[in-house]
Short mmCIF file of C-alpha atoms in Angstrom, two decimals:
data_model
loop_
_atom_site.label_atom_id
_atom_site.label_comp_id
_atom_site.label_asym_id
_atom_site.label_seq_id
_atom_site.Cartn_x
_atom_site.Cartn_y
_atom_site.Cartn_z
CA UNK A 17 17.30 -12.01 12.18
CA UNK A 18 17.18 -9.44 9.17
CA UNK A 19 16.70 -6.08 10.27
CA UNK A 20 17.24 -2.60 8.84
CA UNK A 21 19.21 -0.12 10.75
CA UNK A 22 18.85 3.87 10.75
CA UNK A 23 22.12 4.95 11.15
CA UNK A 24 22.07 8.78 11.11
CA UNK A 25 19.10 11.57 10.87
CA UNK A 26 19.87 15.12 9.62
CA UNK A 27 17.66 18.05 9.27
CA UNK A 28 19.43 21.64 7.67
CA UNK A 29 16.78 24.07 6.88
CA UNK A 30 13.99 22.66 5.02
CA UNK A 31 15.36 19.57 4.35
CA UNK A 32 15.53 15.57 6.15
CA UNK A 33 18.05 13.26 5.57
CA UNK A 34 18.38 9.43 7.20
CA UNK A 35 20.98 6.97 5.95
CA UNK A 36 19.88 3.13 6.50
CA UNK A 37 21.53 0.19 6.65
CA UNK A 38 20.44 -3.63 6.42
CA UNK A 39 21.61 -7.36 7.29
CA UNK A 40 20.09 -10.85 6.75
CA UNK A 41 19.24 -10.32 2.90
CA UNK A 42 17.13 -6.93 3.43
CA UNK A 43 20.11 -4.97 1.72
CA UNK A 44 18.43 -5.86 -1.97
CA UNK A 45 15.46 -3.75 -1.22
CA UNK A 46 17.60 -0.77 -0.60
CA UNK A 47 19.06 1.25 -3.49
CA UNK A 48 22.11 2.50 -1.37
CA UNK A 49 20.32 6.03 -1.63
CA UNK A 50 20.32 8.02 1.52
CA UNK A 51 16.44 8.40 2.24
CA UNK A 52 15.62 12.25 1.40
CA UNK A 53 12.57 14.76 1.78
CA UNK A 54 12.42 18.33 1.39
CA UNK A 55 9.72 20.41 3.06
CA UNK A 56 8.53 23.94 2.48
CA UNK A 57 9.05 25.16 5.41
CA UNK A 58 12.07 24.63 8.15
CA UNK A 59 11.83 21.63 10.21
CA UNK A 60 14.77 22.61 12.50
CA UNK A 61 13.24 22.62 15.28
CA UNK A 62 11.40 19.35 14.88
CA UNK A 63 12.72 16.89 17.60
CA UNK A 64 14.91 13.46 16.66
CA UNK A 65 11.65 11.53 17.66
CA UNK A 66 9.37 13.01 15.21
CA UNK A 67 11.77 13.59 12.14
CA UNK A 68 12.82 9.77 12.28
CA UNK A 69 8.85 8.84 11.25
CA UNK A 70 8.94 9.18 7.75
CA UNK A 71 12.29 6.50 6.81
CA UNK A 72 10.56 4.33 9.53
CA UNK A 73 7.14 4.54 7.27
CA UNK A 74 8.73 3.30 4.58
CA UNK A 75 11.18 0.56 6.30
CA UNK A 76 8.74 -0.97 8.39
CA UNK A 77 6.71 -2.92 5.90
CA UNK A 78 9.36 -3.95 4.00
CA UNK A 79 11.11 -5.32 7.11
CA UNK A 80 7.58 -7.08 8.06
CA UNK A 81 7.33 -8.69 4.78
CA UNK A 82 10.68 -10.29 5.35
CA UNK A 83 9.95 -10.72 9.22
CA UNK A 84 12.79 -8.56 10.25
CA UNK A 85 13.10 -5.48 12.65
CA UNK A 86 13.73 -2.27 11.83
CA UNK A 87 16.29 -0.26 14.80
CA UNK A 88 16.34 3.27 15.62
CA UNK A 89 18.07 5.41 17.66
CA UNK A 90 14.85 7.36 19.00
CA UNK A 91 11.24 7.32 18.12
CA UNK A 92 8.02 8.65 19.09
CA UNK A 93 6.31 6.69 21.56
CA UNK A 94 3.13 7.21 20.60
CA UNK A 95 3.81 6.01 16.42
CA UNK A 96 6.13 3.27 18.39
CA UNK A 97 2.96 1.55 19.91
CA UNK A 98 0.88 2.48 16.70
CA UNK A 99 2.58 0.25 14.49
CA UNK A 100 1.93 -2.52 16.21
CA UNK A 101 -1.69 -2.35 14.79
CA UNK A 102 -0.19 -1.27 11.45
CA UNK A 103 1.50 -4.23 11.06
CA UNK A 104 -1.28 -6.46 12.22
CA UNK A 105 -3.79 -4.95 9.69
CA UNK A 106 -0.66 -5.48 7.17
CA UNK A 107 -0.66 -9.22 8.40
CA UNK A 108 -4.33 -9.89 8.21
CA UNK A 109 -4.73 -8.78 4.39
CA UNK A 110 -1.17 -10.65 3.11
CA UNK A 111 -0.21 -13.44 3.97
CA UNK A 112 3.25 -12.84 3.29
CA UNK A 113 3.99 -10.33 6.22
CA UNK A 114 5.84 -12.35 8.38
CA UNK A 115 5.96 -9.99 11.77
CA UNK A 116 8.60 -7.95 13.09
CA UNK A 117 9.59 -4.95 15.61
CA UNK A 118 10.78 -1.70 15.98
CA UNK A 119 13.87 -1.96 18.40
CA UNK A 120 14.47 1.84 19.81
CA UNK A 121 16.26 2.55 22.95
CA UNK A 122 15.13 6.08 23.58
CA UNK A 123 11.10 6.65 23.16
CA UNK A 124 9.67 10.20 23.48
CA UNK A 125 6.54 12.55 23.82
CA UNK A 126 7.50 16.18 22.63
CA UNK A 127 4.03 17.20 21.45
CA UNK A 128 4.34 20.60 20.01
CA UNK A 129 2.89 23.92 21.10
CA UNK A 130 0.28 23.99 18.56
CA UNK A 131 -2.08 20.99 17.33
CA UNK A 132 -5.34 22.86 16.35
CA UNK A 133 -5.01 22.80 12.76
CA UNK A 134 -5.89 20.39 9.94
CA UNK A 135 -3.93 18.64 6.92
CA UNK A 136 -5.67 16.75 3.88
CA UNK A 137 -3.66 14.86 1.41
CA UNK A 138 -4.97 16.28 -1.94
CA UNK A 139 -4.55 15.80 -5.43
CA UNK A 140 -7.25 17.28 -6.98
CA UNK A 141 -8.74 13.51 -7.54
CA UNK A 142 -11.94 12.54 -6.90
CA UNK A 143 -11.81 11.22 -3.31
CA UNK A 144 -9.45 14.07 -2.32
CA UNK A 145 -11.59 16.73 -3.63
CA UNK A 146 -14.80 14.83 -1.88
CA UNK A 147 -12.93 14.63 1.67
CA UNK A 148 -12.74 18.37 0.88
CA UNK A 149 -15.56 19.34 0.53
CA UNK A 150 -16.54 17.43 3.92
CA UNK A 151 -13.84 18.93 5.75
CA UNK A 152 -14.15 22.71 4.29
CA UNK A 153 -15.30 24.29 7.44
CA UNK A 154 -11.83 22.95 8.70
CA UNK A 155 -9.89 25.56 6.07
CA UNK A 156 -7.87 22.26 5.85
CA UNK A 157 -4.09 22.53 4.69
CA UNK A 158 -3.71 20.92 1.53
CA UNK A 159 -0.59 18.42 1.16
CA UNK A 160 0.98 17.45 -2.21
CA UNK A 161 3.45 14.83 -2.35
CA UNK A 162 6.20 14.26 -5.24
CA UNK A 163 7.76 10.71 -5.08
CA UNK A 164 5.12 8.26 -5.97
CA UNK A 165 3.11 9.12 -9.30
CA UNK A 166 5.40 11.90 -9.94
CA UNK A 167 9.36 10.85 -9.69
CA UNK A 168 12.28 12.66 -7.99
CA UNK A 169 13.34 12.90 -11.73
CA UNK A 170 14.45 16.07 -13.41
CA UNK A 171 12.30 14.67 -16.07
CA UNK A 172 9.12 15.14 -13.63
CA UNK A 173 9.87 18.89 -12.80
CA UNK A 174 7.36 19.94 -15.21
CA UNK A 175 4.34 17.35 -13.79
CA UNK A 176 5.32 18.55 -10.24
CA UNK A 177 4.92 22.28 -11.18
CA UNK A 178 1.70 21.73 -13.20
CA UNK A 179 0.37 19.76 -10.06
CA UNK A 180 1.92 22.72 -7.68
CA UNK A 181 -0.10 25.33 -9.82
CA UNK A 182 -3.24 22.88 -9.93
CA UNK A 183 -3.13 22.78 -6.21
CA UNK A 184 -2.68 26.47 -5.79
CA UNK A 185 -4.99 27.65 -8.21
CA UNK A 186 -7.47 25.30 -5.62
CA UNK A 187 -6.44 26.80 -2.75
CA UNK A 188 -6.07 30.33 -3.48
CA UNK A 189 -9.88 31.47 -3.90
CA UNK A 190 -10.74 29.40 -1.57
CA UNK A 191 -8.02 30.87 0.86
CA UNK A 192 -6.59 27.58 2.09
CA UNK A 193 -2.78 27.16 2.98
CA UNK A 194 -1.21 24.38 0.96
CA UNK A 195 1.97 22.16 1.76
CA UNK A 196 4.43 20.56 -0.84
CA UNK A 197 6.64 17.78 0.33
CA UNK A 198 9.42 16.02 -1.80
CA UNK A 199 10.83 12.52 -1.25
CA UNK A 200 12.87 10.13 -2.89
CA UNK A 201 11.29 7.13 -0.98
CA UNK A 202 10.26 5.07 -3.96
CA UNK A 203 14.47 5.93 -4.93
CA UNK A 204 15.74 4.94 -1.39
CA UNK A 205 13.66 1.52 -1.56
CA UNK A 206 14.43 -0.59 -4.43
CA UNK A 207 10.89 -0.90 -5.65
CA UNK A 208 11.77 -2.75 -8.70
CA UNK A 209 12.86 -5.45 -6.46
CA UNK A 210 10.13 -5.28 -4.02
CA UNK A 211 7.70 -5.42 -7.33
CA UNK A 212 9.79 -8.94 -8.10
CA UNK A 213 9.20 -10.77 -5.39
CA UNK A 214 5.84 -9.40 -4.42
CA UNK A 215 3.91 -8.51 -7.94
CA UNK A 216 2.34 -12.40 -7.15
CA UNK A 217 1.16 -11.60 -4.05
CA UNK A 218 -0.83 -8.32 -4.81
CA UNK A 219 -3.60 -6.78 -7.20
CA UNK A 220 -1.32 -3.61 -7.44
CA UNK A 221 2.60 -2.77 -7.25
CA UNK A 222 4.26 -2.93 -4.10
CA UNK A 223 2.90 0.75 -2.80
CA UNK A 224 -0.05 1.13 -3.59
CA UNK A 225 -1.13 -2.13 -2.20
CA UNK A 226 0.85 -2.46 0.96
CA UNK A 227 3.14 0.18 1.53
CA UNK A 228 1.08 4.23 1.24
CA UNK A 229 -1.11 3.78 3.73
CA UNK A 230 2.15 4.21 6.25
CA UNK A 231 4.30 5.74 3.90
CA UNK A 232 2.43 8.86 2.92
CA UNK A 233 0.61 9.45 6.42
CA UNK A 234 4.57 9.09 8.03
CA UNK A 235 6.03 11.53 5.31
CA UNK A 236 4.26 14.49 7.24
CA UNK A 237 5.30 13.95 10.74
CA UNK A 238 8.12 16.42 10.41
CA UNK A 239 5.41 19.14 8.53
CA UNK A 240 2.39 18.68 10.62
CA UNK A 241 4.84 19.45 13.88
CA UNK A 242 6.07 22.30 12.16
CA UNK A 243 2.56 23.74 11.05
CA UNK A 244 0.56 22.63 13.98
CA UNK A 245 -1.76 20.35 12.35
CA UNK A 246 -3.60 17.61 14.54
CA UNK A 247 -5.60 15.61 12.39
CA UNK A 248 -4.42 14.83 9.33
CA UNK A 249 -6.74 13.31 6.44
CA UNK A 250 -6.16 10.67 4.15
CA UNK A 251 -9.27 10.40 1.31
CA UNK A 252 -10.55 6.78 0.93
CA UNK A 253 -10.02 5.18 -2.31
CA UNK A 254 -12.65 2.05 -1.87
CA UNK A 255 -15.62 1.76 0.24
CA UNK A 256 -17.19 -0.33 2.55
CA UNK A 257 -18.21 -3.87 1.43
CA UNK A 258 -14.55 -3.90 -0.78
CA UNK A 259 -12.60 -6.08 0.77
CA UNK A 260 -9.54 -5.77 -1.69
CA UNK A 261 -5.52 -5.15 -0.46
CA UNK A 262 -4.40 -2.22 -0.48
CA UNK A 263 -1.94 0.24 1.41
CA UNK A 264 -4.43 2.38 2.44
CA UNK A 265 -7.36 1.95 4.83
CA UNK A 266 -9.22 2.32 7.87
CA UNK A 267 -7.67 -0.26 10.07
CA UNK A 268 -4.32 1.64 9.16
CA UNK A 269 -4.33 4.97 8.72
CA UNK A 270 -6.70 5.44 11.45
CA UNK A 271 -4.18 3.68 13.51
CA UNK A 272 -1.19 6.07 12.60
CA UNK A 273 -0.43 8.84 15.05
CA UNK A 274 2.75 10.61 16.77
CA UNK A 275 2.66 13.07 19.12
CA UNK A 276 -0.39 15.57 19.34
CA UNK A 277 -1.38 13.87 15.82
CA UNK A 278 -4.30 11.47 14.69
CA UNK A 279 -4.30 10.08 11.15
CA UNK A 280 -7.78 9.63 9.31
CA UNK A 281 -9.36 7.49 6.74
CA UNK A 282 -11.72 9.70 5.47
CA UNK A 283 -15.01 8.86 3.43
CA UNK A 284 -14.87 5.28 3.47
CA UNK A 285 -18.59 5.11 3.51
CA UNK A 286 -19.19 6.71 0.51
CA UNK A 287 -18.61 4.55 -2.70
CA UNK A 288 -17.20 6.65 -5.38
CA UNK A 289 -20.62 7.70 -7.06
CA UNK A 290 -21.39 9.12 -3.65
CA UNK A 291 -18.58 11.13 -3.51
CA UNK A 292 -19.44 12.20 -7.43
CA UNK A 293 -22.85 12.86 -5.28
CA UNK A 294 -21.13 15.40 -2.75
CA UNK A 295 -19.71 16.99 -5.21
CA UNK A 296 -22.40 17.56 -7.88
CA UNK A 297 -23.98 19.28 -4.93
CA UNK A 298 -20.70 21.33 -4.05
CA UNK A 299 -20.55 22.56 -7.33
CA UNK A 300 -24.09 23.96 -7.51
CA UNK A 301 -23.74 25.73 -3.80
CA UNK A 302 -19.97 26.98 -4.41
CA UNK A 303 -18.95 30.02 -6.07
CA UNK A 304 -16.04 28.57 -7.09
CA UNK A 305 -14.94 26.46 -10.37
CA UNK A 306 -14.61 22.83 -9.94
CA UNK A 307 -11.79 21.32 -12.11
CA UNK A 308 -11.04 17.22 -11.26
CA UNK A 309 -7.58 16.10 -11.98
CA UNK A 310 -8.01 12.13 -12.46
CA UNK A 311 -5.95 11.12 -15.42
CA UNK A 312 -3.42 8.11 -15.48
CA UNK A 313 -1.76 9.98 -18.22
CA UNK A 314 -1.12 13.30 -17.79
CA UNK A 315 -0.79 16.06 -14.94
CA UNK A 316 -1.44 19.21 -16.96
CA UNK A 317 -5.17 18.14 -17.47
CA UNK A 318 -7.04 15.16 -18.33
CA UNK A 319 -6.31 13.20 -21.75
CA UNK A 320 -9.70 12.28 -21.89
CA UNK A 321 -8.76 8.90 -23.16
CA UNK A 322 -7.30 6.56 -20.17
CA UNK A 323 -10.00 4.26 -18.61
CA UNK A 324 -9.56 6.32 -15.27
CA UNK A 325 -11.10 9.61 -17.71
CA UNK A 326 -13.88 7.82 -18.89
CA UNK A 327 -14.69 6.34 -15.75
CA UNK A 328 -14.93 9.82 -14.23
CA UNK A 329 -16.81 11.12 -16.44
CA UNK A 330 -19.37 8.63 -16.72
CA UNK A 331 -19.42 8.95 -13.20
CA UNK A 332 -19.85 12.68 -13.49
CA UNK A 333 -22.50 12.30 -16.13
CA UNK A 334 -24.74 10.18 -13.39
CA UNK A 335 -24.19 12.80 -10.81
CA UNK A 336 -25.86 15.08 -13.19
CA UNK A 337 -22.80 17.57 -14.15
CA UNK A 338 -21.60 17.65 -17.35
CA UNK A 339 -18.25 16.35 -17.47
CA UNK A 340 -16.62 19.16 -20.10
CA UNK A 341 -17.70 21.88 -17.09
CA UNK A 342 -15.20 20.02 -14.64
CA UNK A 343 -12.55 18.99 -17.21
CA UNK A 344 -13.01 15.51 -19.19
CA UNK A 345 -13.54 16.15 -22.79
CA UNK A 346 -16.74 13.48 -23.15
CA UNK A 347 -19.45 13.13 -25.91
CA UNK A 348 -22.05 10.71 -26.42
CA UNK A 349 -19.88 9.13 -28.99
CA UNK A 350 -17.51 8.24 -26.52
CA UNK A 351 -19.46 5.14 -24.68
CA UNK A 352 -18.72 3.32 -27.95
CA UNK A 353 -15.23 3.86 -27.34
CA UNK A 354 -15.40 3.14 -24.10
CA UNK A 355 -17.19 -0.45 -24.80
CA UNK A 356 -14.96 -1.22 -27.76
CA UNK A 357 -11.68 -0.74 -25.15
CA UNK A 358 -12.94 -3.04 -22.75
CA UNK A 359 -13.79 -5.66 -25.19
CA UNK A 360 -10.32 -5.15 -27.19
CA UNK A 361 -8.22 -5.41 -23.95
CA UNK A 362 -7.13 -1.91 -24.48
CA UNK A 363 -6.85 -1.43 -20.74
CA UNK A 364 -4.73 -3.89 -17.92
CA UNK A 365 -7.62 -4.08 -15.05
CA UNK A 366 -7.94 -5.20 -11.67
CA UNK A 367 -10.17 -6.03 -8.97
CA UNK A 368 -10.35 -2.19 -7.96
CA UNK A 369 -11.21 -1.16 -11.55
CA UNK A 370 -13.73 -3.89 -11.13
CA UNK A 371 -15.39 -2.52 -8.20
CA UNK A 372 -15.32 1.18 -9.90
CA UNK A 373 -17.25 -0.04 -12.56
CA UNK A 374 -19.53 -1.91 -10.73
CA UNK A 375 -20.62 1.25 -8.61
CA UNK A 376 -21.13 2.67 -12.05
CA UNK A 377 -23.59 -0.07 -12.92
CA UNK A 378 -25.51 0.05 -10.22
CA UNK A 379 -26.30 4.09 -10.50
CA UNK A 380 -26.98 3.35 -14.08
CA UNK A 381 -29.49 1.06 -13.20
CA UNK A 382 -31.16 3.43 -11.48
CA UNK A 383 -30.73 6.16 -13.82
CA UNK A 384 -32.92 7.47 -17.16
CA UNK A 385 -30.52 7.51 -19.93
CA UNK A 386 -30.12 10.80 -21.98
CA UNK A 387 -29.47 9.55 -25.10
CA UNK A 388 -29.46 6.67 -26.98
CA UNK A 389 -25.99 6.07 -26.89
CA UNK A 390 -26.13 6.35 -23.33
CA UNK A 391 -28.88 3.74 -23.64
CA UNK A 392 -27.26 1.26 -25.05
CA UNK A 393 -23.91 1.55 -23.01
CA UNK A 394 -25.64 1.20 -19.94
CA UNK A 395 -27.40 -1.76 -21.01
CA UNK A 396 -24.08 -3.32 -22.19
CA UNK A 397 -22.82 -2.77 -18.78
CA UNK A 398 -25.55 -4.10 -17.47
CA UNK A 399 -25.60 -7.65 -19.19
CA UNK A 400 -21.58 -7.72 -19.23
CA UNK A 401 -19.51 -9.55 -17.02
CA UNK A 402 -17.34 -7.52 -15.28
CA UNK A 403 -15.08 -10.60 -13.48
CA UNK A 404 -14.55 -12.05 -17.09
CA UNK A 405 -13.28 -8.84 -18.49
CA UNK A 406 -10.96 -8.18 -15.47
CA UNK A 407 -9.78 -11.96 -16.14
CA UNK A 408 -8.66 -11.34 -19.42
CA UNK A 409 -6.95 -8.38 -19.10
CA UNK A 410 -3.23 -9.31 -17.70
CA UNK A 411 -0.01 -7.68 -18.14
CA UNK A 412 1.98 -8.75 -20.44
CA UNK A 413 3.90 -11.66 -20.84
CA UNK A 414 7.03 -9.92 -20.66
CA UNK A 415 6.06 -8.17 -17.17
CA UNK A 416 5.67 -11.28 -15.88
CA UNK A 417 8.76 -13.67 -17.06
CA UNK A 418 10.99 -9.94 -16.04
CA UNK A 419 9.76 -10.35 -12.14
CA UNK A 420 9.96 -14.60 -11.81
CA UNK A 421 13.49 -13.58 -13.14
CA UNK A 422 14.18 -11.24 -10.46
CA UNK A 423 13.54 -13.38 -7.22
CA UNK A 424 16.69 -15.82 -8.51
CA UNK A 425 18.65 -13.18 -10.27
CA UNK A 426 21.78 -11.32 -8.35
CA UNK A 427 20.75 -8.11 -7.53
CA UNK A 428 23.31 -6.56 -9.74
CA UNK A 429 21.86 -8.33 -12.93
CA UNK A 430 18.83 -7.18 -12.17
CA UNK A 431 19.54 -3.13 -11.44
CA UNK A 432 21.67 -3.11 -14.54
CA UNK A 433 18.66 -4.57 -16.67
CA UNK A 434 15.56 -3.10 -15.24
CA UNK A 435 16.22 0.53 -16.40
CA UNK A 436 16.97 -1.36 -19.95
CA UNK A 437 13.21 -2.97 -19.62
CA UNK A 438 11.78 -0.02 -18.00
CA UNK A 439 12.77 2.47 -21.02
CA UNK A 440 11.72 -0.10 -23.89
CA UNK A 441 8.38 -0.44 -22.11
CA UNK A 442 7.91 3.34 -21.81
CA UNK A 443 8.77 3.46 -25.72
CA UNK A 444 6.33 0.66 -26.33
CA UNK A 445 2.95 2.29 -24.40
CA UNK A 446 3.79 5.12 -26.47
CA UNK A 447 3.60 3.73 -29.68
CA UNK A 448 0.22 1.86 -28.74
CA UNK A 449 -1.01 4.92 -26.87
CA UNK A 450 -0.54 6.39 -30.71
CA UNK A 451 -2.11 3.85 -32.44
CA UNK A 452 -5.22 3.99 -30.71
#
């Protein structure tokens, strides 16, 4: 049977480090990377059973998809028996997840002294901002994680600093701690590969639509022993009544826990207009500035520009804020823009842009316009069909013949041509980015 193997866990200071190895054809999903993370604070004194969570976060899925076992030397007992429901949940929304264990001799309970504090997941996004706002009474500790949207890279020091100072400049007046963890575990996986052979199979890439839920939640096991948070929070991205794949949601972060820990899925009852609701009204009680940070484009503000800007500011706009008070540059001369992109194929949507925009169109419905421009986009949106325009917007060809390659090609071929692909792609956007 495949199975991955962690072979060695060391902790010096602020810093993890597990090395992994793999048999029965899991090997091409590893890079040969140890699996790293660096914490802001020392996790020394973390025990064996708690700082092997976060490589076991990432491994497990992978292994599932393949129906192969991951082995450990130690692990929590109580994330041991929660994966079992992970991987379940995993199983019931792909149908490629083929089963698996986690095969540890030595399970353990060290629950540390203190579990009375709180941890949120935060970006500075939309739902992270909302799940705020709910939990604010909680002084929640604010977590930032570099390894997913923002690489590893010394080319993506500058996006994590700008997303460091966003997060602080949050926190500070509103005298919250914050928390900044650094992996490479998008490095240590080869998620190229995994994108290859399961691209087909999902509406996203390989994290976001099976593998963050876990990932992310099992990243701060080492942290929220360390700070003595109990309940950490993990802000919803969909809503109830969307029944679309994805990595993270109720039926698996709120089955993640370790030791004196309990994962949440916060705000899943909320669409995302009700969120834009909760915080319309935040904004009006709180002394504070509220500055969203939603772009698909940039870190250091929002372009104003990407279909994720518009969308937020529309959205913003039928919560009743102006969208230039809470950073999206947006005039009434930008919902002919916004029309003209979708019916161009200027953006590559999916089902979950699908269901934004639908939330969108049913507000609108229900909403006096305040312009005439405003008028007329909403009742574009409202005689448009959303499923045809999400149809006709695909990836290009290129994408695809790249990743049909990759499930036949050696797995040498295929690490010395990716970066290749990668780069011209990157140089590509650009240019079209430019001519728009």
């Amino acid at each position: 049977m495949p199975a991955f193997s962690v072979d060695a866990i060391r902790a010096d200071g602020t810093d993890l480090e597990c090395t992994v190895s793999a048999t029965g054809g899991l090997s091409r999903f590893l890079s040969g990377d140890p699996f790293r993370v660096s914490y802001d604070r020392p996790i020394d004194d973390v025990p064996r059973s708690v700082l092997i969570i976060p490589v076991l976060s990432q491994l497990c899925p992978v292994a599932w998809a393949r129906g192969g076992d991951v082995r450990a030397p130690v692990v929590d007992q109580r994330f041991a028996r929660s994966l079992a429901a992970v991987r379940d949940a995993l199983g019931d929304m792909h149908s490629f997840i083929a089963g698996g264990q986690l095969r540890a001799p030595r399970r353990r309970t060290e629950v540390p002294d203190r579990t009375d504090g709180s941890g949120l997941l935060f970006t500075g996004g939309v739902d992270s901002t909302a799940s705020y706002v709910r939990h604010r009474d909680e002084a929640p500790t604010l977590v930032s994680i570099r390894g997913w949207t923002i690489t590893p890279d010394a080319a993506d020091d500058h996006k994590w600093d700008v997303l460091r100072a966003r997060v602080n400049s949050f926190a500070k007046p509103r005298d919250l701690e914050t928390a900044f963890v650094e992996s490479n575990m998008l490095r240590f996986l080869d998620h190229p590969m995994l994108l290859a052979h399961y691209k087909r199979h999902v509406d996203g890439a390989w994290y976001s639509s099976v593998g963050h839920g876990l990932g992310l939640t099992g990243l701060c096991a080492p942290l929220a022993y360390a700070s003595g948070i109990g309940d950490l929070y993990v802000a919803a991205t969909h809503w109830e009544g969307i029944d679309l794949a994805w990595g993270s949601r109720p039926d698996i972060d709120g089955h993640v826990r370790w030791a004196g820990v309990e994962c949440h899925h916060d705000g899943y009852e909320l669409t995302r207009q009700e969120r834009l609701d909760l915080l319309a009204t935040y904004a009006e009680e709180s002394p504070h500035e509220l500055e969203l940070q939603t772009c698909n484009d940039r870190l250091d503000g929002n372009c104003g520009r990407c279909e994720k800007c518009y969308r937020t500011a529309i959205g913003l706009r039928l919560a009743g804020l102006d969208p230039i008070d809470h950073g999206y540059r947006f005039t009434d001369t930008d919902y002919r823009t916004v029309r003209e992109s979708f019916e161009r194929g200027h953006w590559v949507l999916g089902i979950d842009e699908r269901h934004m925009w639908a939330d969108i169109r049913d507000r609108a419905r229900e909403t006096t316009p305040r312009s005439q421009a405003e008028r007329a986009f909403f009742a574009w949106l409202d005689s448009v069909d959303l499923d045809e325009l999400v149809d006709s917007s695909r990836p290009p060809l290129s994408h695809r013949v790249l990743r049909a390659g990759a499930r036949a090609m050696p797995t040498g071929v295929y690490r010395r041509l990716y970066p290749l692909w990668s780069e011209a792609t990157t140089i590509r956007r650009r240019l079209a980015q430019g001519r728009n």
